[in-house]
GROMACS .gro file of C-alpha atoms in nm:
model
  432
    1UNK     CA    1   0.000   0.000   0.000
    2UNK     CA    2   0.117   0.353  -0.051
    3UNK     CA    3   0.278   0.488   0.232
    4UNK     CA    4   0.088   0.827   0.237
    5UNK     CA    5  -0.246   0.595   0.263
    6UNK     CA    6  -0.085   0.388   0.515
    7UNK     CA    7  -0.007   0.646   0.720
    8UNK     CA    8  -0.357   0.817   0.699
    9UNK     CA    9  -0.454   0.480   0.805
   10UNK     CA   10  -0.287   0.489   1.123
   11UNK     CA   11  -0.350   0.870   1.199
   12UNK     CA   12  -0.734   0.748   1.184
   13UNK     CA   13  -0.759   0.409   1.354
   14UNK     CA   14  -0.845   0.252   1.033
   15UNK     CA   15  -0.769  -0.107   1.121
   16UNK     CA   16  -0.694  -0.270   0.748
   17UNK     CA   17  -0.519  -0.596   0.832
   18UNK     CA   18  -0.783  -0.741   1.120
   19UNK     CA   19  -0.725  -1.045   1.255
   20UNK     CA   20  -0.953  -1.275   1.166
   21UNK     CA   21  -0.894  -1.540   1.411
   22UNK     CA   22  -0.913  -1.306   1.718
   23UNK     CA   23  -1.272  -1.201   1.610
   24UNK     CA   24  -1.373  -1.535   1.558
   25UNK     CA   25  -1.274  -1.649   1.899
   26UNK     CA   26  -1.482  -1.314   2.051
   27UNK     CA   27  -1.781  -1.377   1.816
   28UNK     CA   28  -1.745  -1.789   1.986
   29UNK     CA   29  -1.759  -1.610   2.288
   30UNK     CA   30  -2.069  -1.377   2.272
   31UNK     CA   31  -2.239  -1.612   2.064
   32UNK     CA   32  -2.230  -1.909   2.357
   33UNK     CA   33  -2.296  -1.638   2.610
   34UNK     CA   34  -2.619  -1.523   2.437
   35UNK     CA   35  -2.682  -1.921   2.437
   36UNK     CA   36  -2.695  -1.936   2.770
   37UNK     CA   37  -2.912  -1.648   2.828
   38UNK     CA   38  -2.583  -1.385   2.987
   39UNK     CA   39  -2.531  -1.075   2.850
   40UNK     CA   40  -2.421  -1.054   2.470
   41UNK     CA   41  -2.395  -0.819   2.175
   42UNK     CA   42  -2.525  -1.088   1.951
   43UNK     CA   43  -2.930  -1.173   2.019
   44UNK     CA   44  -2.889  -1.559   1.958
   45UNK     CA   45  -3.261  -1.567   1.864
   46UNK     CA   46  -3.396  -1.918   1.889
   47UNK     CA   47  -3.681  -1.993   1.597
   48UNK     CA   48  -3.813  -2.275   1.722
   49UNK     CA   49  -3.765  -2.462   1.388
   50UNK     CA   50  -3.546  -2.682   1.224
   51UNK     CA   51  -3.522  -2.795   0.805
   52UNK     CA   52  -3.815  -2.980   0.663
   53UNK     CA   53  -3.776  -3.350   0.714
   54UNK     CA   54  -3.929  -3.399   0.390
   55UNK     CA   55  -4.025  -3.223   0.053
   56UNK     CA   56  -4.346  -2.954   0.092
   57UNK     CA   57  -4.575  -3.090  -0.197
   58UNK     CA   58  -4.917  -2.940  -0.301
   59UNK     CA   59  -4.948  -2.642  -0.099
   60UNK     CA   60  -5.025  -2.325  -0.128
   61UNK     CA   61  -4.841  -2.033   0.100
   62UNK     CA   62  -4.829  -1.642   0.093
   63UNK     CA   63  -4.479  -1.494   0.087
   64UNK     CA   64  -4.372  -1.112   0.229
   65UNK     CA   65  -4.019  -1.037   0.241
   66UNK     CA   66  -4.004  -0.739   0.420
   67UNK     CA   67  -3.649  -0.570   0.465
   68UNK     CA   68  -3.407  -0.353   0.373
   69UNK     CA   69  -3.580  -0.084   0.109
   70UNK     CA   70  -3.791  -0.334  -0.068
   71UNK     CA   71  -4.100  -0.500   0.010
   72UNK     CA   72  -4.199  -0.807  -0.203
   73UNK     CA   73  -4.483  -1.037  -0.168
   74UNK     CA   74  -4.607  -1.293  -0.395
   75UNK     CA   75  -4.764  -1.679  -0.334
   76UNK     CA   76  -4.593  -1.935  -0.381
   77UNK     CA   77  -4.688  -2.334  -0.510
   78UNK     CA   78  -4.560  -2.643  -0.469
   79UNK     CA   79  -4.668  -2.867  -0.717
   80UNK     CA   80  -4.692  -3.292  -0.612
   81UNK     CA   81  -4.286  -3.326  -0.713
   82UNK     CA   82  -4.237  -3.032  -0.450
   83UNK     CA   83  -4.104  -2.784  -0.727
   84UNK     CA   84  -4.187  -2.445  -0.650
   85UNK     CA   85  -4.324  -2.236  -0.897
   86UNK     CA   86  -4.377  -1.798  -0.817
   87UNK     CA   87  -4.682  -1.621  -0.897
   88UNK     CA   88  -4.824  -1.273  -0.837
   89UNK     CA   89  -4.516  -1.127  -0.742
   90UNK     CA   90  -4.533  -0.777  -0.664
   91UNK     CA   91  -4.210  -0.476  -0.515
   92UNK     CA   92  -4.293  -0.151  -0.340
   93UNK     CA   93  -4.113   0.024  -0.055
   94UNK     CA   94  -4.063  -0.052   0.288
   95UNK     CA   95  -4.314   0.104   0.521
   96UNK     CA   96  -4.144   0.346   0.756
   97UNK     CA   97  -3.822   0.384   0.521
   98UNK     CA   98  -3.987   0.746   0.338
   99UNK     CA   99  -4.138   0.868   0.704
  100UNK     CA  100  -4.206   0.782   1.048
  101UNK     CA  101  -4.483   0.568   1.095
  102UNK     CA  102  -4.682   0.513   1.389
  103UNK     CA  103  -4.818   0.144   1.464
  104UNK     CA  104  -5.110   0.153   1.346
  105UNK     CA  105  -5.045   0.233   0.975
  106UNK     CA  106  -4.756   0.057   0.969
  107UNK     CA  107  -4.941  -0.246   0.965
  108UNK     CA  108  -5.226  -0.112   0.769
  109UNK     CA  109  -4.980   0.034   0.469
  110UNK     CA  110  -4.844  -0.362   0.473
  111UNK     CA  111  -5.204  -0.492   0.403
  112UNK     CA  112  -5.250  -0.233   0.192
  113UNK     CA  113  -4.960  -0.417  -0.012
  114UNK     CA  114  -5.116  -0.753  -0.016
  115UNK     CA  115  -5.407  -0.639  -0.195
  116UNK     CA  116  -5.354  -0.870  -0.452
  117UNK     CA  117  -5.305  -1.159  -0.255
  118UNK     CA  118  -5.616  -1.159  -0.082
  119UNK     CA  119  -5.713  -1.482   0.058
  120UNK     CA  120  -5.546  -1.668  -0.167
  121UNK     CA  121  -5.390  -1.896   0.128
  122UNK     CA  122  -5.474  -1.979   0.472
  123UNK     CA  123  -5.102  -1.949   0.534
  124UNK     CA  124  -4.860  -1.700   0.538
  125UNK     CA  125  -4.434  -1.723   0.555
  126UNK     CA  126  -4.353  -1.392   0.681
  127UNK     CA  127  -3.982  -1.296   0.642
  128UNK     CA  128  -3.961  -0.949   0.862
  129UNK     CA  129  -3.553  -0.895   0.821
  130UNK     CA  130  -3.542  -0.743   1.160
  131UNK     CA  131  -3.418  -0.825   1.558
  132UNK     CA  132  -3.729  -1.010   1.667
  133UNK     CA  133  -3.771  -1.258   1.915
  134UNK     CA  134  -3.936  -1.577   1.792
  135UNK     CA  135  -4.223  -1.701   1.990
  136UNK     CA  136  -4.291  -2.135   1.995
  137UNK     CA  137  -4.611  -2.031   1.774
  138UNK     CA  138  -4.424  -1.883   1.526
  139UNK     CA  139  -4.507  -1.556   1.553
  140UNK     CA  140  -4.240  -1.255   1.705
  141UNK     CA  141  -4.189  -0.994   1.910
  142UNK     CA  142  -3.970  -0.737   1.743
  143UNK     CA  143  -3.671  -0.628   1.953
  144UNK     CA  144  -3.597  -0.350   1.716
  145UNK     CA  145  -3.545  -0.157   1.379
  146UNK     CA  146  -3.231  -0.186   1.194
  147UNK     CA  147  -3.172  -0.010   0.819
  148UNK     CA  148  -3.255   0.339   0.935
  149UNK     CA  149  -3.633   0.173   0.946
  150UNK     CA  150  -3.867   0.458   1.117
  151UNK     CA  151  -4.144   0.323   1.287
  152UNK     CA  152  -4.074   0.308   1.653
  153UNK     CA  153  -4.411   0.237   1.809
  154UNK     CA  154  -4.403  -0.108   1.634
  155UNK     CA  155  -4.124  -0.241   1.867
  156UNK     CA  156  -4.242  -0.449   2.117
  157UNK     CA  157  -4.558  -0.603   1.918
  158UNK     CA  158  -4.640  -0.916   1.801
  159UNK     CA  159  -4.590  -0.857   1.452
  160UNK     CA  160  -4.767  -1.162   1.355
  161UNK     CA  161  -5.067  -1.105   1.529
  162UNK     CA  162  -5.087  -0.715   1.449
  163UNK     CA  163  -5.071  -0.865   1.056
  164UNK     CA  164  -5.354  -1.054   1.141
  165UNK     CA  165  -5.594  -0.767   1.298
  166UNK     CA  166  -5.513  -0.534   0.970
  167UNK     CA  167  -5.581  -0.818   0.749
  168UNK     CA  168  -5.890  -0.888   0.880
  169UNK     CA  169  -5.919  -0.493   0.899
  170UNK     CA  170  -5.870  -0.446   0.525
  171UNK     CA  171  -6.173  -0.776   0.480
  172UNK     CA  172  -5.942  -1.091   0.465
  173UNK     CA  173  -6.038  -1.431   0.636
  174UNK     CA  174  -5.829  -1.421   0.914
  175UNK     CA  175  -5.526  -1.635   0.775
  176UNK     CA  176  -5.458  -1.962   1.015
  177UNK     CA  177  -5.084  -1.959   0.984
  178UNK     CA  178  -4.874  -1.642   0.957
  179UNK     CA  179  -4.483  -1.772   1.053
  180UNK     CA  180  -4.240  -1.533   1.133
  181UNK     CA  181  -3.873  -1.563   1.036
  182UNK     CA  182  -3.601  -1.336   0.882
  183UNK     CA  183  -3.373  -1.366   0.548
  184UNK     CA  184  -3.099  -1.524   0.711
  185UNK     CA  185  -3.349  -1.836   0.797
  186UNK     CA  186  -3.541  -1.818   0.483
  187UNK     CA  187  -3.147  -1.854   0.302
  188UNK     CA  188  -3.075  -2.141   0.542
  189UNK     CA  189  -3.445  -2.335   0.418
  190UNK     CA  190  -3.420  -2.292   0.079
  191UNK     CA  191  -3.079  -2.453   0.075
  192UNK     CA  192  -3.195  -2.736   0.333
  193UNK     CA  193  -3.495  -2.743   0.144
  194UNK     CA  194  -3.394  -2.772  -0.253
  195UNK     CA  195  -3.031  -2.985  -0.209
  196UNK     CA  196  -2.802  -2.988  -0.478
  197UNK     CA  197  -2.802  -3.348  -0.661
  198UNK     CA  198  -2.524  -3.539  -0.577
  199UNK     CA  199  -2.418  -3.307  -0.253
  200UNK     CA  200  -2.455  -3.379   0.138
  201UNK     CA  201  -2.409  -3.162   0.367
  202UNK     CA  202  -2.419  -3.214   0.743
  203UNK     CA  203  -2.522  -2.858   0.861
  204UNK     CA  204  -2.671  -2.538   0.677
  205UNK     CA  205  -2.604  -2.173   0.738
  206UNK     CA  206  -2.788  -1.875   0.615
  207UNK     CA  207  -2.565  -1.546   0.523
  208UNK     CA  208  -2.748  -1.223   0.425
  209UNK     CA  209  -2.469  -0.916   0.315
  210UNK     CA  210  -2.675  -0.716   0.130
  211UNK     CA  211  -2.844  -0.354   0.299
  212UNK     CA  212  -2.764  -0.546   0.595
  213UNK     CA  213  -2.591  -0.813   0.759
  214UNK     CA  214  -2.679  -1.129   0.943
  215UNK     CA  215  -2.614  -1.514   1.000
  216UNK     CA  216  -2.831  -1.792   1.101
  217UNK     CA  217  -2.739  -2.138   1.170
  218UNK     CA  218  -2.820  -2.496   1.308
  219UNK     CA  219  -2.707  -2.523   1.708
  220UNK     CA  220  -2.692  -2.874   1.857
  221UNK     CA  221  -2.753  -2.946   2.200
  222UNK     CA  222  -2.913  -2.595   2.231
  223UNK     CA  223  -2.951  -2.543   2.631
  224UNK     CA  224  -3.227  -2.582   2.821
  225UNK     CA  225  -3.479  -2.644   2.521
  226UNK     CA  226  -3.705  -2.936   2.599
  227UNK     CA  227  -3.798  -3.120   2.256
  228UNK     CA  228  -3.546  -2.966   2.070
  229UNK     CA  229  -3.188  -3.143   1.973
  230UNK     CA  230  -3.059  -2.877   1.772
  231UNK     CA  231  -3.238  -2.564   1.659
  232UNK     CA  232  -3.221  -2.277   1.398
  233UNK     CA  233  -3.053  -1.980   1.600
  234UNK     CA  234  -3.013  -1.625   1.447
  235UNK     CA  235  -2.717  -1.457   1.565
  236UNK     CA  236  -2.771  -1.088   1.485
  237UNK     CA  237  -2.440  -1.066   1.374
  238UNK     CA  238  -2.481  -0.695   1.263
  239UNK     CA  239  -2.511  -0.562   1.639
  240UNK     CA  240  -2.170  -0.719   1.739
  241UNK     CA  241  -1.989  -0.482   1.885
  242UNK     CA  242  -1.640  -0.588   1.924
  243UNK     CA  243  -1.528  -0.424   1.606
  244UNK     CA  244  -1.199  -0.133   1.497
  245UNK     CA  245  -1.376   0.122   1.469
  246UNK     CA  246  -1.184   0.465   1.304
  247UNK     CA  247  -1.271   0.771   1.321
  248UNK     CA  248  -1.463   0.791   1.027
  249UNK     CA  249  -1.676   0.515   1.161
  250UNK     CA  250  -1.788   0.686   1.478
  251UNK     CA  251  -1.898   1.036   1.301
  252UNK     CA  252  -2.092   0.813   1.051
  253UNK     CA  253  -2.209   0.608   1.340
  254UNK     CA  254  -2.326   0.983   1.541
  255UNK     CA  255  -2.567   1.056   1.207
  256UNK     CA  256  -2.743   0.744   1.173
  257UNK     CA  257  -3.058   0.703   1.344
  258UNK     CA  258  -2.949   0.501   1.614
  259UNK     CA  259  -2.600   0.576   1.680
  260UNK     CA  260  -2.419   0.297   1.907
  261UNK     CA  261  -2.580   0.036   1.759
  262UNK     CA  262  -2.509  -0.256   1.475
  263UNK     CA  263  -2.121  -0.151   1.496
  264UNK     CA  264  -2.097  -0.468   1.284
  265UNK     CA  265  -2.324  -0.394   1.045
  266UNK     CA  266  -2.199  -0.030   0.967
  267UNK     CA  267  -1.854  -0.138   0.914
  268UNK     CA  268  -1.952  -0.449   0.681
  269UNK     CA  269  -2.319  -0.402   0.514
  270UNK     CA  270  -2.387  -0.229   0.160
  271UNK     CA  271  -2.643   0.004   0.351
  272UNK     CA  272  -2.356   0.138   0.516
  273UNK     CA  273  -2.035   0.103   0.228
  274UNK     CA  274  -2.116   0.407   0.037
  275UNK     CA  275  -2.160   0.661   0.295
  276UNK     CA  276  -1.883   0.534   0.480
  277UNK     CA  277  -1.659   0.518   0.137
  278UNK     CA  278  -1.748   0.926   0.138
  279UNK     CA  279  -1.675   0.963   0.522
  280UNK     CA  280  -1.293   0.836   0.433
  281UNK     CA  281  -1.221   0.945   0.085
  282UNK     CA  282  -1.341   1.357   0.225
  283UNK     CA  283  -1.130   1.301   0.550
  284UNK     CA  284  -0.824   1.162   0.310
  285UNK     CA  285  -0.861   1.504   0.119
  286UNK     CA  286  -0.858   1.710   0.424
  287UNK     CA  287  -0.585   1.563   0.493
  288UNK     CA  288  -0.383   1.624   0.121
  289UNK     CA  289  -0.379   1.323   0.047
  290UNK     CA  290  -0.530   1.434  -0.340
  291UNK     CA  291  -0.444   1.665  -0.568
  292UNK     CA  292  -0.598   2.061  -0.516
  293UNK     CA  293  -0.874   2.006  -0.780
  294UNK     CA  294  -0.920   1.659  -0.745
  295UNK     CA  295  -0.986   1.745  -0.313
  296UNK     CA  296  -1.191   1.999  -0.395
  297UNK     CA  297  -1.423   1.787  -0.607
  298UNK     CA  298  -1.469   1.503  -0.381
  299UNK     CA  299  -1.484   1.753  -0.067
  300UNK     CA  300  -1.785   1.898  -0.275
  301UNK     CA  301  -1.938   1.555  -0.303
  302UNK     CA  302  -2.318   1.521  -0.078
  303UNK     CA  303  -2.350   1.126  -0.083
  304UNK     CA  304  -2.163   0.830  -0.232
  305UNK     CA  305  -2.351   0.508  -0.301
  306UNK     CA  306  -2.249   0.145  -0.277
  307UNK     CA  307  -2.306   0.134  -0.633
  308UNK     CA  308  -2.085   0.435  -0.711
  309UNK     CA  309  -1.784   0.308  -0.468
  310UNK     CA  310  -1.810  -0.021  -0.633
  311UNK     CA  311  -1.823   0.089  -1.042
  312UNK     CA  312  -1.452   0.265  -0.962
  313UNK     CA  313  -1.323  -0.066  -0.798
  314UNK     CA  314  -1.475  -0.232  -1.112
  315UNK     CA  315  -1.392   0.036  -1.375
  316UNK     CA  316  -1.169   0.330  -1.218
  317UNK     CA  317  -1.169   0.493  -1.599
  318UNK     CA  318  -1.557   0.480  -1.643
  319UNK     CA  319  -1.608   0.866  -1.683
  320UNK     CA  320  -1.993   0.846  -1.623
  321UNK     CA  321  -1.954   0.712  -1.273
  322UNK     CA  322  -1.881   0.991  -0.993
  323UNK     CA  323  -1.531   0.896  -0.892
  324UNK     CA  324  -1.450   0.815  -1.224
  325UNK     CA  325  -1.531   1.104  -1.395
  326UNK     CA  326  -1.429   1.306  -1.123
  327UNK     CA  327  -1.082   1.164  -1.147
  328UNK     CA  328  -1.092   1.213  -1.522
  329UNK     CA  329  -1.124   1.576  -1.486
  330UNK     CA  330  -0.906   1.650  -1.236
  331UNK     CA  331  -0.709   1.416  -1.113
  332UNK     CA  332  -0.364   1.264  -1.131
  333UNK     CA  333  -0.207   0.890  -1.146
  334UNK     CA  334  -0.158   0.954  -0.806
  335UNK     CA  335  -0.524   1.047  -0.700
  336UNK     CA  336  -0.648   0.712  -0.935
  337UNK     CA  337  -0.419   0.492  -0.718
  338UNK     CA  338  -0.475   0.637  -0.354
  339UNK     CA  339  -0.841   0.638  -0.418
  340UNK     CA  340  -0.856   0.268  -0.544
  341UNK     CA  341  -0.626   0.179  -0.227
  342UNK     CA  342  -0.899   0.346   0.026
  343UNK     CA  343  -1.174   0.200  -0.163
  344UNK     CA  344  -1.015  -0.133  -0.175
  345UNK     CA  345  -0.947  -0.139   0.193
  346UNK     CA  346  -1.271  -0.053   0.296
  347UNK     CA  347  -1.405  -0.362   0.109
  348UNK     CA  348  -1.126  -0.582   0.223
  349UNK     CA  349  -1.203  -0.492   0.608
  350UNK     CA  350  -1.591  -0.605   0.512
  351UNK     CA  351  -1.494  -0.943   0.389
  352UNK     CA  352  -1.232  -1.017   0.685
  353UNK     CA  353  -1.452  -0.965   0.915
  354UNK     CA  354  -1.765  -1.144   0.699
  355UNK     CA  355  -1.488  -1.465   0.695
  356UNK     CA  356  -1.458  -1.441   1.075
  357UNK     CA  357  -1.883  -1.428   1.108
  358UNK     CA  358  -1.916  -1.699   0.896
  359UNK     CA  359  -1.612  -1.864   1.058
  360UNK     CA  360  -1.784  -1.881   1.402
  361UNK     CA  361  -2.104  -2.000   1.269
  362UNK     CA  362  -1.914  -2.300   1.078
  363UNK     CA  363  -1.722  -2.370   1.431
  364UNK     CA  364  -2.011  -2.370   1.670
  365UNK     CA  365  -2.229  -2.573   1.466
  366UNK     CA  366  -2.007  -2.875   1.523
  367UNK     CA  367  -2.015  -3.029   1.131
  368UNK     CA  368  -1.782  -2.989   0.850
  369UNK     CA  369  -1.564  -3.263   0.965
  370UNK     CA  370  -1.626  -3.488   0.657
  371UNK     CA  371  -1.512  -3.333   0.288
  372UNK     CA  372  -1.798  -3.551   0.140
  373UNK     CA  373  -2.033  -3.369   0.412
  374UNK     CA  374  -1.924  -2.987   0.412
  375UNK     CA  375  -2.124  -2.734   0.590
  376UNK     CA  376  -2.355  -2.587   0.361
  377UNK     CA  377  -2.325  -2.163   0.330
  378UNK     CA  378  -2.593  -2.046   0.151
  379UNK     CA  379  -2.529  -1.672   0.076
  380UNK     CA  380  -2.805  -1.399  -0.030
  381UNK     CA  381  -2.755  -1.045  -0.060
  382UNK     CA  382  -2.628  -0.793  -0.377
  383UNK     CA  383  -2.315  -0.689  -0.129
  384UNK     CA  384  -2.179  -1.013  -0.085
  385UNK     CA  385  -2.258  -1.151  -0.467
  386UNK     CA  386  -2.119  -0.789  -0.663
  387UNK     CA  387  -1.920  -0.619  -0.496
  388UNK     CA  388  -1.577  -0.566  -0.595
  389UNK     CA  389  -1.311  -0.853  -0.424
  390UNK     CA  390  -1.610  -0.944  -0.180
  391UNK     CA  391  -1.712  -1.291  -0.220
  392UNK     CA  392  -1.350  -1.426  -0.358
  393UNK     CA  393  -1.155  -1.294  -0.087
  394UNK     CA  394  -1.421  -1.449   0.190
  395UNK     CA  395  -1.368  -1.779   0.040
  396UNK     CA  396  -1.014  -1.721   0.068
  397UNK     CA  397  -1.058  -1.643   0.451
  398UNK     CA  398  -1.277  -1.907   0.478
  399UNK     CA  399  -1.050  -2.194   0.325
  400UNK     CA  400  -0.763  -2.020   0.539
  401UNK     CA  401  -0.908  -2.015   0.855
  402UNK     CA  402  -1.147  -2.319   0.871
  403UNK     CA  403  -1.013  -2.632   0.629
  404UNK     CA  404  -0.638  -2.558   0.612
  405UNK     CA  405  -0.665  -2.465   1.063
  406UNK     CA  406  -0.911  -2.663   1.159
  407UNK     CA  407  -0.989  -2.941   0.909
  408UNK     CA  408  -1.348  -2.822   0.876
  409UNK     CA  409  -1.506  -2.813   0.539
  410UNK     CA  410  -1.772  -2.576   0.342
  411UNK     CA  411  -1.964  -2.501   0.042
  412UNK     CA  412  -2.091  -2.159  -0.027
  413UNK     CA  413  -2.377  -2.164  -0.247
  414UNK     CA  414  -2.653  -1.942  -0.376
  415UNK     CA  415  -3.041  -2.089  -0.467
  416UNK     CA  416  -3.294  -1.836  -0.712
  417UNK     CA  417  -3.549  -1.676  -0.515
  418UNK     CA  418  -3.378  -1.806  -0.189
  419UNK     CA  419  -3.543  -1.584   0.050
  420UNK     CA  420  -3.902  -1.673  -0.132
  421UNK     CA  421  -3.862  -2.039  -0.104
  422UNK     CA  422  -3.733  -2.048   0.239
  423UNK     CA  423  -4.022  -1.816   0.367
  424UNK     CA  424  -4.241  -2.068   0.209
  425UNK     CA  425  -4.145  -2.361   0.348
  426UNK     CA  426  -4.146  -2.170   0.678
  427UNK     CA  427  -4.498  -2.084   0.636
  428UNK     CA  428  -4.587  -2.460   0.550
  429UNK     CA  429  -4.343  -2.719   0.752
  430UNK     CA  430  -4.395  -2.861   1.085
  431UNK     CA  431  -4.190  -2.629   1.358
  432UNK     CA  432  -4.072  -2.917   1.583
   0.00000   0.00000   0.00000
């Protein structure tokens, strides 16, 4: 690296180079203290639910996948071989991402979405990609927004249940089934659910890195659970807290809308990559790191998106991106090269510390020990899939830290419509 971006580096606390094996063993940590109910950054939410033991067939379900910026909801068949088939599909926004929202019309703008859905199923798979607490009915309690989500009076509520009133509400049957669960679940299912021919795996593990971040994976011998030998447990990986944090971390941290919170999540998660990107690029050309013009220019800048960051890591020419054209105009060989190192290293930091989530959730599972029975990683989320050095370099991590150190084995893998399918096999399979 360039010493000049080194150096700004160090003057920052910008921790490039984390250790990946030191977080793992303080994720192992919080994760096994959450287990047992002691105080933890992670939630360690238990769902009460474990992969089908067989194939749905001939069913009917209603899907919402409700998270990030997007709200989708469709329904979802399963014909007599168990092959899924999508219909109805329909995207729209997020309640509570354009304004505050009280509780009330929260609920009542999501019926409002399912319109077209109207009692087409008894049953609903409801993947709400939030902290919730999963109830043995399969409804939740939410614990709390994440994704800068503004609708506070809906914390605390059973967000099943409140579904149910507006439905009815709006003039639906009231639906016998709704089943809570988030993405990171719904990835886990639909890989448990549709295996690849010729593969077994001995454990499953859902990773979302998209607008967020989050894990979810199969614990044995959970404590204290009376009927259950292993469960699904969602870690909340997002709100760990044990993270490097710079300086340009903490003043993005003080203007999002709950500072303090999801440390993990705002160093690692697309949401969170762009702005940051601009927090670090305007504090390098404070600091001169950049030519006159070229500082000037990206001191000038209001908002950087994921997608922006990402199309100079991709194409650092491309003269109708921002950095690119910006660059183009005013910049030197110089500016091109520190900028792709800070850009670089904010995406590098993402996927060491991705590796070291995914790590943990490989080691406390307790499988992998067989290379014909790898743990299976089923990965969701644009973040993880597109963004520049990402998904290669956690694979490298991965390889590194769990076959070659511990002799445990993995297959990341990615299923169409993987948050669909595994909210519909939520909403239809048997919890225990």
């Amino acid at each position: 690296m360039n010493n000049a971006v080194s150096a700004f580096f160090a003057r920052h606390d910008f921790c490039l180079h984390v250790d990946i094996n030191t977080i793992v063993d303080a994720l192992l940590y919080d994760m096994n203290n959450g287990l047992r109910g002691e105080k933890s950054d992670e939630d360690m939410i238990r769902t009460w639910m474990n992969p089908p033991s067989k194939q749905v067939a001939n069913r009917d379900v209603i899907v919402i996948d409700a998270g990030g910026t997007n709200f989708r909801s469709c329904l979802v068949k399963f014909d007599s071989h168990g092959k899924p088939s999508i219909a109805f599909m329909e995207k729209t926004v997020m309640p509570g991402v354009e304004k505050e929202l009280p509780r009330e019309a929260f609920f009542d703008q999501i019926a409002e979405n399912l319109e077209h859905l109207k009692n087409k199923s008894a049953s609903i798979g409801f993947c709400f990609s939030y902290p919730m607490e999963i109830t043995d009915d399969g409804d939740a309690v939410l614990i709390g927004f994440s994704k800068e989500v503004k609708a506070p009076e809906v914390v605390g509520c059973r967000i099943g249940k409140s579904l149910s009133d507006a439905l009815v509400k709006h003039g639906w049957k009231r639906p016998e089934r709704i089943t809570l669960l988030n993405d990171t679940v719904a990835a886990l299912l639909a890989g448990a659910a549709q295996p690849e021919t010729g593969n077994k795996f001995s454990s499953y593990i859902g990773l979302i890195l998209g607008t967020g971040m989050n894990t979810a994976y199969i614990q044995p011998d959970i404590p204290e659970v009376k009927g259950f030998k292993q469960q699904i447990v969602v870690c909340e990986s997002g709100k760990f807290s044990q993270v490097n944090r710079s300086d340009f971390d903490k003043a993005l941290d003080g203007r999002t809308v709950l500072p303090g919170t999801f440390l993990m999540e705002k160093i690692c998660s697309g949401g969170y990559l762009g702005p940051q990107s601009l927090e670090v690029l305007q504090g390098a050309a404070r600091d001169g790191l950049f030519s006159g013009k070229c500082a000037e220019k990206i001191l000038g800048l209001e908002k950087l998106t994921l997608i922006e960051m990402d199309e100079f890591l991709h194409r650092p020419y491309n003269t109708n991106a921002v950095i690119g054209a910006i660059c183009a105009e005013t910049g030197t060989p110089e500016d091109y090269d520190r900028i792709y190192q800070i850009l670089d290293a904010i995406v590098e930091r993402s996927a060491r510390y991705t590796a070291a989530i995914l790590s943990a959730a490989v080691i406390q599972s307790g499988k992998g020990t067989s290379g014909a029975e790898p743990v299976c990683i089923m990965c969701n989320g644009t973040t993880f899939h597109k963004t520049h050095g990402i998904k290669s370099r956690v694979y490298a991590y991965l390889d590194e830290i769990l076959t070659r150190r511990r002799g445990l084995y993995f297959k990341m893998t990615a299923v169409e419509n993987d948050i669909t399918l595994g909210a519909a096999v939520a909403g239809l399979i048997d919890r225990k």
